[in-house]
mmCIF file of C-alpha atoms in Angstrom:
data_model
loop_
_atom_site.group_PDB
_atom_site.id
_atom_site.type_symbol
_atom_site.label_atom_id
_atom_site.label_comp_id
_atom_site.label_asym_id
_atom_site.label_seq_id
_atom_site.Cartn_x
_atom_site.Cartn_y
_atom_site.Cartn_z
ATOM 1 C CA MET W 63 147.919 15.712 130.794
ATOM 2 C CA GLU W 64 146.996 18.790 132.242
ATOM 3 C CA THR W 65 146.765 22.192 130.338
ATOM 4 C CA GLU W 66 149.793 24.366 130.510
ATOM 5 C CA MET W 67 149.661 27.475 132.981
ATOM 6 C CA ASP W 68 149.953 30.911 131.882
ATOM 7 C CA THR W 69 152.500 32.835 133.428
ATOM 8 C CA GLN W 70 150.224 34.781 135.912
ATOM 9 C CA ASP W 71 148.954 31.186 137.191
ATOM 10 C CA LEU W 72 152.775 30.154 137.095
ATOM 11 C CA ARG W 73 153.608 33.131 139.403
ATOM 12 C CA ARG W 74 150.658 32.334 141.859
ATOM 13 C CA MET W 75 151.739 28.685 141.827
ATOM 14 C CA ALA W 76 155.406 29.533 142.839
ATOM 15 C CA ASN W 77 154.285 31.777 145.599
ATOM 16 C CA LYS W 78 151.975 29.034 146.841
ATOM 17 C CA ILE W 79 154.827 26.672 146.802
ATOM 18 C CA ARG W 80 157.069 28.974 148.636
ATOM 19 C CA GLN W 81 154.549 29.524 151.123
ATOM 20 C CA ARG W 82 154.264 25.763 151.718
ATOM 21 C CA ASP W 83 157.964 25.127 151.528
ATOM 22 C CA LEU W 84 158.545 27.606 154.202
ATOM 23 C CA ARG W 85 155.929 25.892 156.571
ATOM 24 C CA ALA W 86 157.520 22.550 155.599
ATOM 25 C CA VAL W 87 161.048 23.596 156.998
ATOM 26 C CA PHE W 88 159.962 25.763 159.862
ATOM 27 C CA GLU W 89 157.854 22.564 161.192
ATOM 28 C CA ALA W 90 160.564 19.910 160.385
ATOM 29 C CA GLY W 91 163.210 22.328 162.022
ATOM 30 C CA ALA W 92 165.656 21.390 159.028
ATOM 31 C CA GLY W 93 166.134 22.310 155.554
ATOM 32 C CA HIS W 94 167.781 24.289 152.619
ATOM 33 C CA ILE W 95 165.370 27.049 152.627
ATOM 34 C CA GLY W 96 167.812 29.731 151.012
ATOM 35 C CA GLY W 97 168.347 27.590 147.831
ATOM 36 C CA GLU W 98 164.829 26.479 147.538
ATOM 37 C CA MET W 99 163.592 29.967 147.545
ATOM 38 C CA SER W 100 165.896 30.639 144.548
ATOM 39 C CA VAL W 101 164.906 27.546 142.382
ATOM 40 C CA ILE W 102 161.168 27.495 143.002
ATOM 41 C CA ASP W 103 160.183 29.691 140.121
ATOM 42 C CA ILE W 104 162.235 27.349 137.719
ATOM 43 C CA LEU W 105 160.653 24.225 139.072
ATOM 44 C CA THR W 106 157.212 25.792 138.934
ATOM 45 C CA ALA W 107 157.900 26.660 135.057
ATOM 46 C CA LEU W 108 159.144 23.077 134.349
ATOM 47 C CA TYR W 109 156.344 21.130 136.165
ATOM 48 C CA PHE W 110 153.205 23.274 135.245
ATOM 49 C CA HIS W 111 154.450 24.441 131.699
ATOM 50 C CA ILE W 112 157.243 22.459 130.242
ATOM 51 C CA LEU W 113 157.662 19.071 131.219
ATOM 52 C CA ARG W 114 155.681 16.142 129.641
ATOM 53 C CA VAL W 115 155.032 14.181 132.791
ATOM 54 C CA ASP W 116 151.927 12.422 134.113
ATOM 55 C CA PRO W 117 151.261 12.042 137.849
ATOM 56 C CA ALA W 118 148.970 8.985 137.057
ATOM 57 C CA ASN W 119 151.922 7.311 135.186
ATOM 58 C CA PRO W 120 154.981 8.453 136.525
ATOM 59 C CA LEU W 121 157.097 5.752 134.801
ATOM 60 C CA ASP W 122 155.424 6.490 131.281
ATOM 61 C CA PRO W 123 158.664 5.517 128.850
ATOM 62 C CA GLN W 124 157.747 8.676 126.846
ATOM 63 C CA ARG W 125 157.885 11.072 129.714
ATOM 64 C CA ASP W 126 160.269 13.843 130.077
ATOM 65 C CA ARG W 127 163.129 13.320 132.531
ATOM 66 C CA PHE W 128 164.108 16.268 135.116
ATOM 67 C CA VAL W 129 166.913 15.826 137.440
ATOM 68 C CA LEU W 130 167.237 18.159 140.453
ATOM 69 C CA SER W 131 171.078 17.894 140.827
ATOM 70 C CA LYS W 132 171.130 20.356 143.660
ATOM 71 C CA GLY W 133 169.333 17.841 145.787
ATOM 72 C CA HIS W 134 169.670 19.293 149.025
ATOM 73 C CA THR W 135 166.641 21.631 147.888
ATOM 74 C CA ALA W 136 164.270 18.446 148.149
ATOM 75 C CA CYS W 137 161.660 20.186 149.859
ATOM 76 C CA ALA W 138 160.767 22.337 146.994
ATOM 77 C CA LEU W 139 160.683 19.486 144.690
ATOM 78 C CA TYR W 140 158.499 17.354 147.178
ATOM 79 C CA VAL W 141 156.081 20.284 147.341
ATOM 80 C CA THR W 142 156.104 20.781 143.427
ATOM 81 C CA LEU W 143 155.358 17.083 143.116
ATOM 82 C CA ALA W 144 152.753 17.251 145.431
ATOM 83 C CA GLU W 145 150.943 20.133 143.863
ATOM 84 C CA LYS W 146 151.428 18.443 140.410
ATOM 85 C CA GLY W 147 149.669 15.415 141.911
ATOM 86 C CA PHE W 148 152.555 12.932 142.069
ATOM 87 C CA ILE W 149 152.374 12.570 146.041
ATOM 88 C CA PRO W 150 149.552 13.572 148.384
ATOM 89 C CA LYS W 151 149.653 17.000 149.398
ATOM 90 C CA GLU W 152 149.168 16.136 153.134
ATOM 91 C CA GLU W 153 152.363 14.148 152.979
ATOM 92 C CA ILE W 154 154.461 17.108 153.203
ATOM 93 C CA GLU W 155 153.700 17.438 156.810
ATOM 94 C CA THR W 156 156.104 14.223 157.185
ATOM 95 C CA PHE W 157 159.084 15.989 155.716
ATOM 96 C CA LEU W 158 162.074 14.777 157.380
ATOM 97 C CA GLN W 159 160.234 12.693 160.046
ATOM 98 C CA PRO W 160 161.171 9.208 161.052
ATOM 99 C CA HIS W 161 160.216 6.620 158.432
ATOM 100 C CA SER W 162 159.114 9.258 156.225
ATOM 101 C CA ARG W 163 159.915 8.810 152.301
ATOM 102 C CA LEU W 164 160.373 12.443 152.076
ATOM 103 C CA ASN W 165 164.176 12.784 153.109
ATOM 104 C CA GLY W 166 166.573 15.400 152.929
ATOM 105 C CA HIS W 167 167.465 14.359 149.541
ATOM 106 C CA PRO W 168 165.303 12.946 146.941
ATOM 107 C CA ASN W 169 165.114 8.998 146.366
ATOM 108 C CA ARG W 170 163.815 7.625 143.247
ATOM 109 C CA THR W 171 162.887 4.289 144.839
ATOM 110 C CA LYS W 172 160.577 5.994 147.442
ATOM 111 C CA VAL W 173 159.145 9.187 145.625
ATOM 112 C CA PRO W 174 157.029 8.955 142.482
ATOM 113 C CA GLY W 175 158.415 11.409 139.960
ATOM 114 C CA VAL W 176 161.763 11.548 141.060
ATOM 115 C CA GLU W 177 164.211 10.000 138.483
ATOM 116 C CA THR W 178 167.560 9.699 140.068
ATOM 117 C CA ASN W 179 168.882 10.106 143.870
ATOM 118 C CA THR W 180 170.886 13.392 144.094
ATOM 119 C CA GLY W 181 172.921 15.149 146.944
ATOM 120 C CA PRO W 182 176.294 14.486 146.346
ATOM 121 C CA LEU W 183 176.854 17.483 144.146
ATOM 122 C CA GLY W 184 178.334 16.789 140.366
ATOM 123 C CA HIS W 185 176.079 13.731 139.817
ATOM 124 C CA GLY W 186 173.048 15.100 138.325
ATOM 125 C CA LEU W 187 174.387 16.399 135.054
ATOM 126 C CA PRO W 188 176.296 13.427 134.344
ATOM 127 C CA VAL W 189 173.034 11.263 134.745
ATOM 128 C CA ALA W 190 170.993 13.554 132.520
ATOM 129 C CA VAL W 191 173.792 13.292 129.867
ATOM 130 C CA GLY W 192 173.437 9.596 130.152
ATOM 131 C CA MET W 193 169.429 9.812 129.888
ATOM 132 C CA ALA W 194 169.719 12.048 126.861
ATOM 133 C CA LEU W 195 172.169 9.925 125.150
ATOM 134 C CA SER W 196 169.963 7.029 125.867
ATOM 135 C CA ALA W 197 166.841 8.827 124.353
ATOM 136 C CA ARG W 198 169.204 9.494 121.201
ATOM 137 C CA LEU W 199 170.110 5.736 120.835
ATOM 138 C CA ASP W 200 166.424 4.728 121.209
ATOM 139 C CA GLY W 201 165.113 7.113 118.716
ATOM 140 C CA ALA W 202 162.790 8.398 121.481
ATOM 141 C CA SER W 203 161.479 12.018 121.685
ATOM 142 C CA TRP W 204 161.492 12.723 125.208
ATOM 143 C CA HIS W 205 163.886 15.539 126.683
ATOM 144 C CA SER W 206 166.183 15.745 129.702
ATOM 145 C CA TYR W 207 166.003 18.715 132.131
ATOM 146 C CA VAL W 208 168.649 19.193 134.949
ATOM 147 C CA VAL W 209 168.929 21.913 137.537
ATOM 148 C CA THR W 210 172.393 22.491 139.174
ATOM 149 C CA GLY W 211 173.430 25.048 141.517
ATOM 150 C CA ASP W 212 176.347 27.480 140.571
ATOM 151 C CA GLY W 213 178.555 26.497 143.416
ATOM 152 C CA GLU W 214 177.998 22.849 142.221
ATOM 153 C CA MET W 215 179.695 23.797 138.970
ATOM 154 C CA GLN W 216 182.803 23.865 140.536
ATOM 155 C CA GLU W 217 182.741 19.879 140.530
ATOM 156 C CA GLY W 218 184.883 18.486 137.544
ATOM 157 C CA SER W 219 182.446 15.959 136.995
ATOM 158 C CA ASN W 220 179.865 18.603 135.624
ATOM 159 C CA TRP W 221 182.859 19.751 133.108
ATOM 160 C CA GLU W 222 183.248 16.181 131.816
ATOM 161 C CA ALA W 223 179.503 15.910 131.187
ATOM 162 C CA ILE W 224 179.432 19.226 129.316
ATOM 163 C CA ALA W 225 182.203 18.117 127.126
ATOM 164 C CA SER W 226 180.456 14.844 126.510
ATOM 165 C CA ALA W 227 177.054 16.529 125.817
ATOM 166 C CA ALA W 228 178.632 18.610 123.055
ATOM 167 C CA HIS W 229 180.685 15.852 121.584
ATOM 168 C CA TYR W 230 177.312 13.600 121.210
ATOM 169 C CA LYS W 231 175.398 16.840 119.929
ATOM 170 C CA LEU W 232 172.569 16.243 122.517
ATOM 171 C CA ASP W 233 170.180 18.814 121.389
ATOM 172 C CA ASN W 234 167.647 17.017 123.631
ATOM 173 C CA LEU W 235 169.431 18.226 126.874
ATOM 174 C CA THR W 236 168.739 21.440 129.051
ATOM 175 C CA LEU W 237 170.719 22.466 131.662
ATOM 176 C CA ILE W 238 169.467 25.197 134.010
ATOM 177 C CA ILE W 239 172.000 26.555 136.304
ATOM 178 C CA ASP W 240 170.392 28.271 139.431
ATOM 179 C CA HIS W 241 173.108 31.295 139.643
ATOM 180 C CA ASN W 242 172.338 32.640 143.033
ATOM 181 C CA ARG W 243 176.087 33.486 143.642
ATOM 182 C CA LEU W 244 176.139 32.096 146.956
ATOM 183 C CA GLN W 245 177.167 28.376 148.153
ATOM 184 C CA GLN W 246 177.352 26.679 151.775
ATOM 185 C CA GLY W 247 179.326 29.154 153.777
ATOM 186 C CA ALA W 248 180.515 31.508 151.082
ATOM 187 C CA ARG W 249 179.912 33.573 147.907
ATOM 188 C CA LEU W 250 180.937 31.937 144.897
ATOM 189 C CA ALA W 251 183.285 34.963 143.985
ATOM 190 C CA GLU W 252 185.256 33.989 147.327
ATOM 191 C CA THR W 253 185.940 30.233 146.686
ATOM 192 C CA ASN W 254 186.271 29.257 143.005
ATOM 193 C CA ASN W 255 184.444 32.054 141.072
ATOM 194 C CA LEU W 256 183.392 30.496 137.788
ATOM 195 C CA ALA W 257 181.317 33.405 136.693
ATOM 196 C CA PRO W 258 180.693 34.468 134.035
ATOM 197 C CA LEU W 259 179.270 31.004 133.284
ATOM 198 C CA ALA W 260 177.942 31.773 129.840
ATOM 199 C CA PRO W 261 180.967 32.188 127.637
ATOM 200 C CA LYS W 262 182.496 28.826 129.259
ATOM 201 C CA LEU W 263 179.541 26.777 128.177
ATOM 202 C CA GLU W 264 179.654 28.357 124.856
ATOM 203 C CA ALA W 265 183.253 27.436 124.357
ATOM 204 C CA PHE W 266 182.360 23.811 124.981
ATOM 205 C CA GLY W 267 179.806 24.247 122.206
ATOM 206 C CA TRP W 268 176.603 24.608 123.887
ATOM 207 C CA ALA W 269 173.805 26.852 123.067
ATOM 208 C CA VAL W 270 173.529 29.574 126.144
ATOM 209 C CA GLN W 271 170.938 31.973 127.185
ATOM 210 C CA GLU W 272 171.000 34.205 130.249
ATOM 211 C CA ILE W 273 167.799 35.018 131.851
ATOM 212 C CA ASP W 274 166.205 36.518 135.183
ATOM 213 C CA GLY W 275 165.406 33.298 137.236
ATOM 214 C CA HIS W 276 162.530 35.007 138.868
ATOM 215 C CA ASP W 277 161.053 36.328 135.840
ATOM 216 C CA MET W 278 158.376 33.916 134.755
ATOM 217 C CA ASP W 279 158.222 35.174 131.418
ATOM 218 C CA GLU W 280 161.601 35.186 130.603
ATOM 219 C CA ILE W 281 161.946 31.520 132.255
ATOM 220 C CA VAL W 282 159.168 30.100 130.126
ATOM 221 C CA ALA W 283 160.209 31.663 126.807
ATOM 222 C CA ALA W 284 163.808 30.189 127.480
ATOM 223 C CA LEU W 285 162.691 26.822 128.155
ATOM 224 C CA SER W 286 160.409 27.030 124.972
ATOM 225 C CA PRO W 287 161.440 24.025 122.609
ATOM 226 C CA GLU W 288 161.571 26.739 119.825
ATOM 227 C CA LYS W 289 164.759 27.914 121.719
ATOM 228 C CA ILE W 290 166.506 24.577 121.003
ATOM 229 C CA VAL W 291 169.591 24.827 118.574
ATOM 230 C CA ALA W 292 169.808 21.673 116.247
ATOM 231 C CA GLY W 293 172.977 19.594 117.360
ATOM 232 C CA LYS W 294 173.808 21.725 120.583
ATOM 233 C CA PRO W 295 172.822 20.844 124.139
ATOM 234 C CA ARG W 296 171.137 24.060 125.733
ATOM 235 C CA CYS W 297 172.040 25.913 128.909
ATOM 236 C CA ILE W 298 170.129 28.451 130.605
ATOM 237 C CA VAL W 299 171.946 30.675 133.045
ATOM 238 C CA ALA W 300 169.358 31.749 135.480
ATOM 239 C CA HIS W 301 170.233 34.810 137.706
ATOM 240 C CA THR W 302 168.452 34.261 141.035
ATOM 241 C CA ASN W 303 168.652 35.258 144.740
ATOM 242 C CA LYS W 304 169.016 33.156 147.502
ATOM 243 C CA GLY W 305 166.068 33.199 149.754
ATOM 244 C CA HIS W 306 164.055 35.110 147.061
ATOM 245 C CA GLY W 307 160.720 36.582 148.264
ATOM 246 C CA ILE W 308 161.651 36.952 151.694
ATOM 247 C CA SER W 309 163.528 40.287 152.694
ATOM 248 C CA PHE W 310 165.845 39.071 155.375
ATOM 249 C CA MET W 311 166.784 35.847 153.597
ATOM 250 C CA SER W 312 167.355 37.513 150.201
ATOM 251 C CA ASP W 313 170.923 37.196 149.206
ATOM 252 C CA ASN W 314 171.976 36.106 152.402
ATOM 253 C CA VAL W 315 174.468 33.334 152.759
ATOM 254 C CA ALA W 316 173.501 32.593 156.364
ATOM 255 C CA TRP W 317 170.148 31.019 155.024
ATOM 256 C CA HIS W 318 171.782 28.162 153.129
ATOM 257 C CA HIS W 319 170.951 25.808 155.794
ATOM 258 C CA LYS W 320 169.228 27.634 158.537
ATOM 259 C CA VAL W 321 165.674 27.501 160.037
ATOM 260 C CA PRO W 322 163.671 30.807 160.845
ATOM 261 C CA SER W 323 162.497 31.287 164.406
ATOM 262 C CA ALA W 324 158.930 31.649 165.207
ATOM 263 C CA GLU W 325 159.240 35.509 164.864
ATOM 264 C CA GLN W 326 160.972 35.171 161.407
ATOM 265 C CA TYR W 327 158.519 32.563 160.095
ATOM 266 C CA LYS W 328 155.691 34.912 160.869
ATOM 267 C CA GLN W 329 157.462 37.838 159.256
ATOM 268 C CA ALA W 330 158.442 35.660 156.154
ATOM 269 C CA MET W 331 154.922 34.246 155.643
ATOM 270 C CA ALA W 332 153.417 37.574 155.732
ATOM 271 C CA GLU W 333 155.609 38.808 153.081
ATOM 272 C CA LEU W 334 154.824 35.940 150.839
ATOM 273 C CA GLN W 335 151.144 36.300 151.445
ATOM 274 C CA GLU W 336 151.282 39.879 150.599
ATOM 275 C CA ALA W 337 153.294 39.298 147.407
ATOM 276 C CA ALA W 338 150.558 36.678 146.404
ATOM 277 C CA GLN W 339 147.834 39.624 146.355
#
């Protein structure tokens, strides 16, 4: 397996993934770019510093499992998988094209590195709890990680899974909540405001930490195996911004499912390229 990247290299990789994601959505004429920009730093830290996965052996029984429960941000996952070596980089050009395996939501039967199909929100965490429990029953050492959106946490299935994970003391499970405060069409505070999330998870018996979800040092530190508390599943509440890295998209609910115009694309790419210098 590859050597872990340091935080400076991780920041560079995250910026590279943002640029490629932006181009893919622009060229495809569809995508969920706002939520992709908010989750990319987390995906980068996972795949290039934390996860024990091998692109040459994607079904290694001893691999860590990762579930992107907010499956509508699939493009960000595809670009990350391509940079990691699971799929060819040039295949990103086929995103959402007819007969492409890179659909709008990840498909485990088609894309190496995808552990389970996601898209209907509230399913990924329950699946990840099942994965962690199976590892426990098998006496295996691999770890399960799952990323949900904060709007997605309104689904009752997540709270059933949270209760189950605490009951079974699944300290081989890490939940990262992409807390960008926005969901499709509205702010979390305007629909069913679950914030603050941390005390709710703690009340269920989870070990919880809140971080800046765009600070790579904080992300890497929070995901460290040293932060695992014996007998408790772990939750990281990552405070993020929808559309992060692009001025006119940042914290703007309109960019949940929107495609930039040619002028907006040019401006967004220029801002990302400037940030990379």
